[in-house]
PDB file of C-alpha atoms in Angstrom:
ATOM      1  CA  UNK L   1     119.449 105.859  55.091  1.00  0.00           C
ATOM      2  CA  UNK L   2     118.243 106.358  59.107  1.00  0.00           C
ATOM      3  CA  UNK L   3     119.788 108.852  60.971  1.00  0.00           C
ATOM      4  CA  UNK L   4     120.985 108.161  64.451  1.00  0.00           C
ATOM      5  CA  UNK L   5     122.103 109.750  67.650  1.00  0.00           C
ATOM      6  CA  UNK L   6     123.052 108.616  70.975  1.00  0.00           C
ATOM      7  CA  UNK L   7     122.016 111.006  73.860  1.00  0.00           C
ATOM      8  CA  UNK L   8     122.850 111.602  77.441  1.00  0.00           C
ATOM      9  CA  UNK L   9     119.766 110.919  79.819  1.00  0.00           C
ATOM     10  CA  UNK L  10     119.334 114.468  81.067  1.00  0.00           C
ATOM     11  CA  UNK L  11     116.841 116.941  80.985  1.00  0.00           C
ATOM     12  CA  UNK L  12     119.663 118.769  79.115  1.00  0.00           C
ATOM     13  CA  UNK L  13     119.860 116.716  76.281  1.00  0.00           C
ATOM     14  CA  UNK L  14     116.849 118.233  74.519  1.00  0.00           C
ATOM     15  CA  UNK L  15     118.797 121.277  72.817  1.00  0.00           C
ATOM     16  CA  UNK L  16     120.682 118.204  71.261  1.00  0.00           C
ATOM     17  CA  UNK L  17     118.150 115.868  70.296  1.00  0.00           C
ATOM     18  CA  UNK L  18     116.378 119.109  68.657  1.00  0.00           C
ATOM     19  CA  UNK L  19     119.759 119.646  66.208  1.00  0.00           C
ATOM     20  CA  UNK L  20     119.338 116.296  65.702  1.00  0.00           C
ATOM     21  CA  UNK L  21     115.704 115.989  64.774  1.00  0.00           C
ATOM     22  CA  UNK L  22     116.059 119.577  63.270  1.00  0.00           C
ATOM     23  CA  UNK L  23     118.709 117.963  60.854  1.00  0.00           C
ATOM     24  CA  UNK L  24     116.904 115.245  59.589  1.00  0.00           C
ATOM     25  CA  UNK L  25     114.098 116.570  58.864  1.00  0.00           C
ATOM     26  CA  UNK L  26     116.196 119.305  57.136  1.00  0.00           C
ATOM     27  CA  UNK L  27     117.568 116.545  55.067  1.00  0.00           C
ATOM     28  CA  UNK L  28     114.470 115.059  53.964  1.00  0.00           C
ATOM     29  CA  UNK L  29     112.647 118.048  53.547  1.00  0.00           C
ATOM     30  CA  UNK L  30     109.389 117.075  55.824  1.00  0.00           C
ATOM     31  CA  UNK L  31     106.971 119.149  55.893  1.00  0.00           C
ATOM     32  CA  UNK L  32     105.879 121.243  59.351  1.00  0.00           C
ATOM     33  CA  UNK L  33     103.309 119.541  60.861  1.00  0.00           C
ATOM     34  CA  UNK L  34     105.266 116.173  60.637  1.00  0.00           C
ATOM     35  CA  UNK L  35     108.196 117.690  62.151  1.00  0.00           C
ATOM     36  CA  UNK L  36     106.252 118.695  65.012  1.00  0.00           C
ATOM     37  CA  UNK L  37     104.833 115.988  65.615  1.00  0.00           C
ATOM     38  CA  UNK L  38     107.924 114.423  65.567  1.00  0.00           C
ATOM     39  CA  UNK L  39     109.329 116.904  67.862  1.00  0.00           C
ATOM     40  CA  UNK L  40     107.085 116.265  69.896  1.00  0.00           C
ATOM     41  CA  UNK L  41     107.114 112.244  69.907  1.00  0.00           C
ATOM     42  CA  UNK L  42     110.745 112.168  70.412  1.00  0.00           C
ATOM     43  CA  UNK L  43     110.751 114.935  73.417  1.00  0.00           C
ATOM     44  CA  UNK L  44     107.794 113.311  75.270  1.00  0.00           C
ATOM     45  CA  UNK L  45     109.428 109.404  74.949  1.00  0.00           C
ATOM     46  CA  UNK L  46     113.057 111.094  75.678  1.00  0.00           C
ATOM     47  CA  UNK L  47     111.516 112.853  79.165  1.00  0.00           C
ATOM     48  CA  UNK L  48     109.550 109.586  80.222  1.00  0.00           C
ATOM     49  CA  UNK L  49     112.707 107.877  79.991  1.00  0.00           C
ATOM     50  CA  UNK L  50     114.990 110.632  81.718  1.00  0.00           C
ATOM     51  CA  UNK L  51     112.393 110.539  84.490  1.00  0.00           C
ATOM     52  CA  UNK L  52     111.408 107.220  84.836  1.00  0.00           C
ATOM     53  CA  UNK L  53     115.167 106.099  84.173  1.00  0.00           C
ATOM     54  CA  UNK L  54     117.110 108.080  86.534  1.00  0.00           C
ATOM     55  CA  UNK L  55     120.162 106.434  87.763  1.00  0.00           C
ATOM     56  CA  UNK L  56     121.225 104.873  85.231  1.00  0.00           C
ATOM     57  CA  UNK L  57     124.324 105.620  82.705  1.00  0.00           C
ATOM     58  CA  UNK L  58     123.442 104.251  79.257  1.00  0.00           C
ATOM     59  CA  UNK L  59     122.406 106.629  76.887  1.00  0.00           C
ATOM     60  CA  UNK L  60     119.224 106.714  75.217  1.00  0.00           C
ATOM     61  CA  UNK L  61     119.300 105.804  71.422  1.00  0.00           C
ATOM     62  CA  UNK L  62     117.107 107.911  68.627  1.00  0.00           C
ATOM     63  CA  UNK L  63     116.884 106.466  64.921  1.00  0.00           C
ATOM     64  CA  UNK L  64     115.383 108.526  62.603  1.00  0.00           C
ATOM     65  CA  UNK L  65     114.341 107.549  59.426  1.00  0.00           C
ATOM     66  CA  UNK L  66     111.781 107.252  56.206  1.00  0.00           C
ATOM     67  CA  UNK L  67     110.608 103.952  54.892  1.00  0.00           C
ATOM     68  CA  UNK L  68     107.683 102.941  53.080  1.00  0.00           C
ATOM     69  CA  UNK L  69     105.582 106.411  53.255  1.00  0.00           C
ATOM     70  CA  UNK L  70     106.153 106.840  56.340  1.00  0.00           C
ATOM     71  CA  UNK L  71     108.535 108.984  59.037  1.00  0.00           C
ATOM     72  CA  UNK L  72     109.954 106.126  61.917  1.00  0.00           C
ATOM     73  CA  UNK L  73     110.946 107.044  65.201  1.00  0.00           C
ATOM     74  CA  UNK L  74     112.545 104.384  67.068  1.00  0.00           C
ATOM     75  CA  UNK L  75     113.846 105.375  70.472  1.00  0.00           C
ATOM     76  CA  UNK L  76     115.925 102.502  72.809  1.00  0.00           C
ATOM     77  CA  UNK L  77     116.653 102.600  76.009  1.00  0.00           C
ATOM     78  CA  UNK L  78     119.143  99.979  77.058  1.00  0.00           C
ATOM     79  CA  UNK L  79     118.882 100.137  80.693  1.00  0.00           C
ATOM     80  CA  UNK L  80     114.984 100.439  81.603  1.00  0.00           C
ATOM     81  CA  UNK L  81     112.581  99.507  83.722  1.00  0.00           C
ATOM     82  CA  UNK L  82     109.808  97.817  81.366  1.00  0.00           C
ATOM     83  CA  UNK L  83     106.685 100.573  80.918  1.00  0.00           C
ATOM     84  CA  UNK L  84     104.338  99.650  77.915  1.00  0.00           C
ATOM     85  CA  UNK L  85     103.530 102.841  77.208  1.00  0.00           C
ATOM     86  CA  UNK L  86     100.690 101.022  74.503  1.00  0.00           C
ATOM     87  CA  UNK L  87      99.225  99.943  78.311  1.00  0.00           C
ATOM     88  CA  UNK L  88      99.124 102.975  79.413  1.00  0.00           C
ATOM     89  CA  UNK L  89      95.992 104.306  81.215  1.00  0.00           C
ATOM     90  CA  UNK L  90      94.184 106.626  78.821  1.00  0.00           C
ATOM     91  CA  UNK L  91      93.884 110.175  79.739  1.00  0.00           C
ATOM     92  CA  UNK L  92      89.982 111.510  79.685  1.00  0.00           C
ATOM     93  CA  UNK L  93      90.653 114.788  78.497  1.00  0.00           C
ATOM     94  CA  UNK L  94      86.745 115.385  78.330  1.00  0.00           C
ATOM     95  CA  UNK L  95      86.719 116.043  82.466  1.00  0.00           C
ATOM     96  CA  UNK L  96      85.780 118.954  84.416  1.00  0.00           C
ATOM     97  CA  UNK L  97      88.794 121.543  84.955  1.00  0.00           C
ATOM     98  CA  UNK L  98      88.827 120.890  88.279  1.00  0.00           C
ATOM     99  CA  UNK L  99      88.998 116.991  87.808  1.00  0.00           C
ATOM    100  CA  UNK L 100      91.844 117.474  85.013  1.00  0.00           C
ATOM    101  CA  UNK L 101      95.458 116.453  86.039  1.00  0.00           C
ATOM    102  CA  UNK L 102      98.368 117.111  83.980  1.00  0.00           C
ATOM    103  CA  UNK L 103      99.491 113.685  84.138  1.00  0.00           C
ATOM    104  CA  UNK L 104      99.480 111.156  81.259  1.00  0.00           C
ATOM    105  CA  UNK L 105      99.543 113.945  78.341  1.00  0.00           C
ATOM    106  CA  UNK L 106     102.492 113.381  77.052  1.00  0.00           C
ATOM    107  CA  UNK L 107     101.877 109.654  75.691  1.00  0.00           C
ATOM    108  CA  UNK L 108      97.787 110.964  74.815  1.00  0.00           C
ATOM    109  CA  UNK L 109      99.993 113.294  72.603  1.00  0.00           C
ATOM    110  CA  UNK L 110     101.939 110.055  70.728  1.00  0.00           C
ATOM    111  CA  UNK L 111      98.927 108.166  70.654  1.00  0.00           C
ATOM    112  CA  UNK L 112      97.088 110.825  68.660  1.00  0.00           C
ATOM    113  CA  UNK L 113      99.861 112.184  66.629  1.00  0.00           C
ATOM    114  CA  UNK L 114     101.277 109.001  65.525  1.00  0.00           C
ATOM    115  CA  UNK L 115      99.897 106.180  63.644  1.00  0.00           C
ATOM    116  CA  UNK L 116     101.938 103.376  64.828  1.00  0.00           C
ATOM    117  CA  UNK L 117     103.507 102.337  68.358  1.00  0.00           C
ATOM    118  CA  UNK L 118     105.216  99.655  69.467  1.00  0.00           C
ATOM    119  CA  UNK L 119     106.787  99.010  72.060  1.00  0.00           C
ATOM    120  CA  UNK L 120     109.603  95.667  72.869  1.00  0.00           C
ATOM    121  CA  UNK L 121     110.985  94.848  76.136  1.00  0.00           C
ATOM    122  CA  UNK L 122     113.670  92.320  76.355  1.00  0.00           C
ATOM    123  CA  UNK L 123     116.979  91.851  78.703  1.00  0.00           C
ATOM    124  CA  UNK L 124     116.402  95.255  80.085  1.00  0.00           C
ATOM    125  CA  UNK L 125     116.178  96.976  77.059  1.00  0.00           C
ATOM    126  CA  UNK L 126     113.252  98.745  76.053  1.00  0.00           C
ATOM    127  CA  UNK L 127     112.089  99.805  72.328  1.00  0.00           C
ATOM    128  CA  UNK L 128     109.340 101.909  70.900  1.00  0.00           C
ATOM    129  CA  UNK L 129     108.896 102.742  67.226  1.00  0.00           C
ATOM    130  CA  UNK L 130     106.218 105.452  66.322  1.00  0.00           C
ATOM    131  CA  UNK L 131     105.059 105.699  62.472  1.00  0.00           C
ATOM    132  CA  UNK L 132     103.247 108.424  61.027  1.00  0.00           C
ATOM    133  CA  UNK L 133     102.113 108.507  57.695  1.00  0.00           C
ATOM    134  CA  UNK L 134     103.906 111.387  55.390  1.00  0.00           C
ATOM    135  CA  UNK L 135     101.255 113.333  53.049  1.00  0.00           C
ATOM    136  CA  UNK L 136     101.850 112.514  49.345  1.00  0.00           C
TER     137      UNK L 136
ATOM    138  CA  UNK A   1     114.626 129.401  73.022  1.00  0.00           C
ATOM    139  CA  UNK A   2     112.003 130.277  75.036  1.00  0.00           C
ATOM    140  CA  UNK A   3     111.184 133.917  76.650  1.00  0.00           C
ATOM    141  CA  UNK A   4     107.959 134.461  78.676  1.00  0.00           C
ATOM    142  CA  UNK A   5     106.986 138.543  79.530  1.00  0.00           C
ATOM    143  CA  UNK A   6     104.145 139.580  81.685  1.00  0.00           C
ATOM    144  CA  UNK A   7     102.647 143.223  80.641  1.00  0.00           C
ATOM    145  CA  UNK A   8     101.206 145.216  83.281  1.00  0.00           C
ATOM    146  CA  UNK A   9      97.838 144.854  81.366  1.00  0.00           C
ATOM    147  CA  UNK A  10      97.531 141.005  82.132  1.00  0.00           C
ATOM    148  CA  UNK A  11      98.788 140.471  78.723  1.00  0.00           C
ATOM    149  CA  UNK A  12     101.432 137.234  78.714  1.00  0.00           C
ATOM    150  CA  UNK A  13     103.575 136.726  75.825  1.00  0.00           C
ATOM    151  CA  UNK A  14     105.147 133.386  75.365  1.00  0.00           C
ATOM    152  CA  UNK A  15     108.241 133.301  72.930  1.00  0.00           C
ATOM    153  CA  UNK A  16     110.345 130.564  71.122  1.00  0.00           C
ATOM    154  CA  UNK A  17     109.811 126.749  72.046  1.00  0.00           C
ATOM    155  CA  UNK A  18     108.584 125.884  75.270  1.00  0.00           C
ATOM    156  CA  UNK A  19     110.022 122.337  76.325  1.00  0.00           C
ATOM    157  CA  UNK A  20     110.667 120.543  78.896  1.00  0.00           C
ATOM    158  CA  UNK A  21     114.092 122.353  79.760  1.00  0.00           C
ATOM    159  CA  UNK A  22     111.944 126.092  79.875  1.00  0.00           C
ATOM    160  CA  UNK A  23     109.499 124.453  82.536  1.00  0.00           C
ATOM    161  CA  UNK A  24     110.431 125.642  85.451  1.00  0.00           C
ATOM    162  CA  UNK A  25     110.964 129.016  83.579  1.00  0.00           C
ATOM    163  CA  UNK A  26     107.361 128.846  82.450  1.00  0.00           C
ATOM    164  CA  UNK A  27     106.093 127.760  85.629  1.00  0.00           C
ATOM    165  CA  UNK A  28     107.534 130.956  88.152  1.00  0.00           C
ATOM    166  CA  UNK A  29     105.909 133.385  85.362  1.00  0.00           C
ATOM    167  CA  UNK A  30     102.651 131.894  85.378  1.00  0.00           C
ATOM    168  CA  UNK A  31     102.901 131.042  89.572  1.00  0.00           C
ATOM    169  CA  UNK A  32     103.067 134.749  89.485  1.00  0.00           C
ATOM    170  CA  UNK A  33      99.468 135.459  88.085  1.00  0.00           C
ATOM    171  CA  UNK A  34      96.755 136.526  90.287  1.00  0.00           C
ATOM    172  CA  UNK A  35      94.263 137.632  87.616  1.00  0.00           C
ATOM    173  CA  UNK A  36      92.183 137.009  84.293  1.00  0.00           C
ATOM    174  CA  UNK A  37      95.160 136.794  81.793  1.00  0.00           C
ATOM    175  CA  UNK A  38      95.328 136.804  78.050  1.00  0.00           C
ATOM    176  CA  UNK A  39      98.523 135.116  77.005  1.00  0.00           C
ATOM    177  CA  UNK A  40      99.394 135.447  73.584  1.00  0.00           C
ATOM    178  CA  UNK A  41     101.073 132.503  71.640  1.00  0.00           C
ATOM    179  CA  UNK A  42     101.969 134.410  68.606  1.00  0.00           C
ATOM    180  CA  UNK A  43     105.568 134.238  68.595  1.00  0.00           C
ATOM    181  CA  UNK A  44     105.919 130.255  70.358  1.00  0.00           C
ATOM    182  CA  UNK A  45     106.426 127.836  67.698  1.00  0.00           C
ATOM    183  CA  UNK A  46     106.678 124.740  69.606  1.00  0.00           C
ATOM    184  CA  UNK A  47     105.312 123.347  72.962  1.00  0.00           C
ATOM    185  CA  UNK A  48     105.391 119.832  74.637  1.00  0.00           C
ATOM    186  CA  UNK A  49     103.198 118.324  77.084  1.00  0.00           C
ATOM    187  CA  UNK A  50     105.157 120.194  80.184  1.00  0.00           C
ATOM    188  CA  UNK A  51     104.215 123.367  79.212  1.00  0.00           C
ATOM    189  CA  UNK A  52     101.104 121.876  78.595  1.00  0.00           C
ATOM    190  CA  UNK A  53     101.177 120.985  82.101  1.00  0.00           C
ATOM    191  CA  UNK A  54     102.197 124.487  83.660  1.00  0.00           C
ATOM    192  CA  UNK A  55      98.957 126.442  81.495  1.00  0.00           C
ATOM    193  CA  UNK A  56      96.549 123.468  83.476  1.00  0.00           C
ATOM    194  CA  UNK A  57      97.732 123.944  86.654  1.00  0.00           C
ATOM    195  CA  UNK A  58      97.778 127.504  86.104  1.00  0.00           C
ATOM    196  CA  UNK A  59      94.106 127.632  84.822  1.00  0.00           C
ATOM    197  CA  UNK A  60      93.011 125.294  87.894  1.00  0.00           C
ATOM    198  CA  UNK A  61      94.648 127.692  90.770  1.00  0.00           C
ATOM    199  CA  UNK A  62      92.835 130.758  88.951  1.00  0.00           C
ATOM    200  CA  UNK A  63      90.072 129.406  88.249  1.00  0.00           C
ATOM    201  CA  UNK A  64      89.480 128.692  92.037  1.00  0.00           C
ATOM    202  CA  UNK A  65      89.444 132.571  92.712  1.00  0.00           C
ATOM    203  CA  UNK A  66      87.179 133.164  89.326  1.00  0.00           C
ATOM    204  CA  UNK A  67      89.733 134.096  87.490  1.00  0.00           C
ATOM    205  CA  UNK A  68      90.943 132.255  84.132  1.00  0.00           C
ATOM    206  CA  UNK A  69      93.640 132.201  80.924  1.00  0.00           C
ATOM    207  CA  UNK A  70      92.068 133.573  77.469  1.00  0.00           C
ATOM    208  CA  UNK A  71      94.245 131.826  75.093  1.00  0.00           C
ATOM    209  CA  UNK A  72      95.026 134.119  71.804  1.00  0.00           C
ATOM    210  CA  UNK A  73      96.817 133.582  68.292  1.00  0.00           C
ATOM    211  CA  UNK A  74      97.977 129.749  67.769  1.00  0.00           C
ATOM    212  CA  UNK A  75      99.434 128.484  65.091  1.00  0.00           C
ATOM    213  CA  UNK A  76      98.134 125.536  63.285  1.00  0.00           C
ATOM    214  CA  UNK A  77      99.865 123.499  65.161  1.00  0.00           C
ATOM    215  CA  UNK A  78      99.532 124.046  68.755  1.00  0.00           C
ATOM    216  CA  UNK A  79      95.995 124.694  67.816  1.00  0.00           C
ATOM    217  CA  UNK A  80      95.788 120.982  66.811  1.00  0.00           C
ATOM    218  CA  UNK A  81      97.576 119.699  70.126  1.00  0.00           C
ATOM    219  CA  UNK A  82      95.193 121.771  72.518  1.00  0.00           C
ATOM    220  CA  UNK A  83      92.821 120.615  70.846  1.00  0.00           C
ATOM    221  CA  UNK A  84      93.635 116.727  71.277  1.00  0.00           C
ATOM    222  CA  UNK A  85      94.661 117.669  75.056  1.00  0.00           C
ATOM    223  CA  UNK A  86      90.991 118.576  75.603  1.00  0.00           C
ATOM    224  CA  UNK A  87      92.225 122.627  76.577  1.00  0.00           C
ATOM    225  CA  UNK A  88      89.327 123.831  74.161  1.00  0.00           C
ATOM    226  CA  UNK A  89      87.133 122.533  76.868  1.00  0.00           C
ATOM    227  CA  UNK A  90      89.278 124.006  79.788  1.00  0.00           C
ATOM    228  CA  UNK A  91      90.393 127.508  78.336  1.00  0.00           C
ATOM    229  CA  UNK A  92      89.121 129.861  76.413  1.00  0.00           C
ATOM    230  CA  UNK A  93      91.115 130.270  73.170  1.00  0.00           C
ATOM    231  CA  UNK A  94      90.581 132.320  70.251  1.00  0.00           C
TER     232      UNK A  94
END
């Protein structure tokens, strides 16, 4: 059965969404690395949204669950501007230090950490699902 | 949870989890630096791509006065996402 939370779009929300994530993954007993990772996925989607969706009321949903081998993060955002963050310009983090910006790391995180993204757009409403595939 | 100290040696400590809500936190300790710094991540179990953010900028503003971050004593798994962020090329870390 999925887990799911509704979450205020603030900054502020994180403490939250971590009892939230912390408790599922408590649940299913996941091993470290995959909760960081998904930590980390739901954090970096969760502040894009916050900070690309300021302004609006709607609160961001988070579904957690494990299907098939593999841990499925599927984050909604009812009231969004469309970003396809599987469009997103990749990050070369091979450059210089003086030609690196900080920009754009967040979604170079998903994209290596996870296995799986999609994203759906439709009537305002935005939806990405991350995979990653669970050891064993 | 997240605590950030600053020795008198140069030597930065970074505690807890540092997300996206500790930024700003993170970002007036290491604004602060003027030096070569070692900052120590033995005790920080999680960070995301903002604090990420604040050790870049932090390396770039040193490094224009030849002065740079020595990174010391990751865990497996911040190990793993400095390394897919490209730092290994950009800090030193041991």
């Amino acid at each position: 059965m999925s887990s799911n939370g509704h979450f205020k779009r603030e900054i502020d929300a994180l403490p939250r969404i971590f009892e939230f994530t912390g408790a599922f993954a408590g649940q299913r007993a996941l091993d470290d690395s995959i909760v960081f990772a998904m930590n980390l996925a739901v954090e970096e989607l969760f502040t894009n949204i916050v900070k690309y969706g300021a302004g609006h009321d709607k609160e961001v949903g988070i579904e957690l669950d494990v299907r098939d081998g593999y841990l499925v993060i599927e984050v909604v955002d009812e009231d969004a501007e469309p970003f396809d963050i599987t469009a997103a310009e990749k990050v070369d983090v091979n450059k210089r230090l003086d030609e690196r910006e900080a920009g754009g790391l967040g979604i170079h995180l998903i994209r290596s950490m996870m296995d799986y993204i999609k994203y759906e757009y439709s009537d305002r409403t935005a939806r990405i699902t991350l995979k990653k595939r669970l050891e064993g | 949870m997240f605590d950030i100290t600053v020795g008198n040696d140069g030597h930065v400590r970074l505690t807890g989890r540092l997300d996206a809500t500790q930024v700003e936190t993170a970002r007036a300790a290491f604004a602060g630096l003027d030096t070569s710094c070692t900052v120590d991540f033995e005790a920080l179990e999680y960070i995301s791509s903002a604090g990420l953010g604040v050790l870049l900028s932090a390396q770039k503003r040193l490094s224009q006065s030849g002065h740079s971050l020595k990174l010391t004593n990751l865990n497996s798994h911040l190990r793993e996402i400095f390394r897919i962020a490209g730092f290994d090329r950009v800090f030193t870390i041991e």
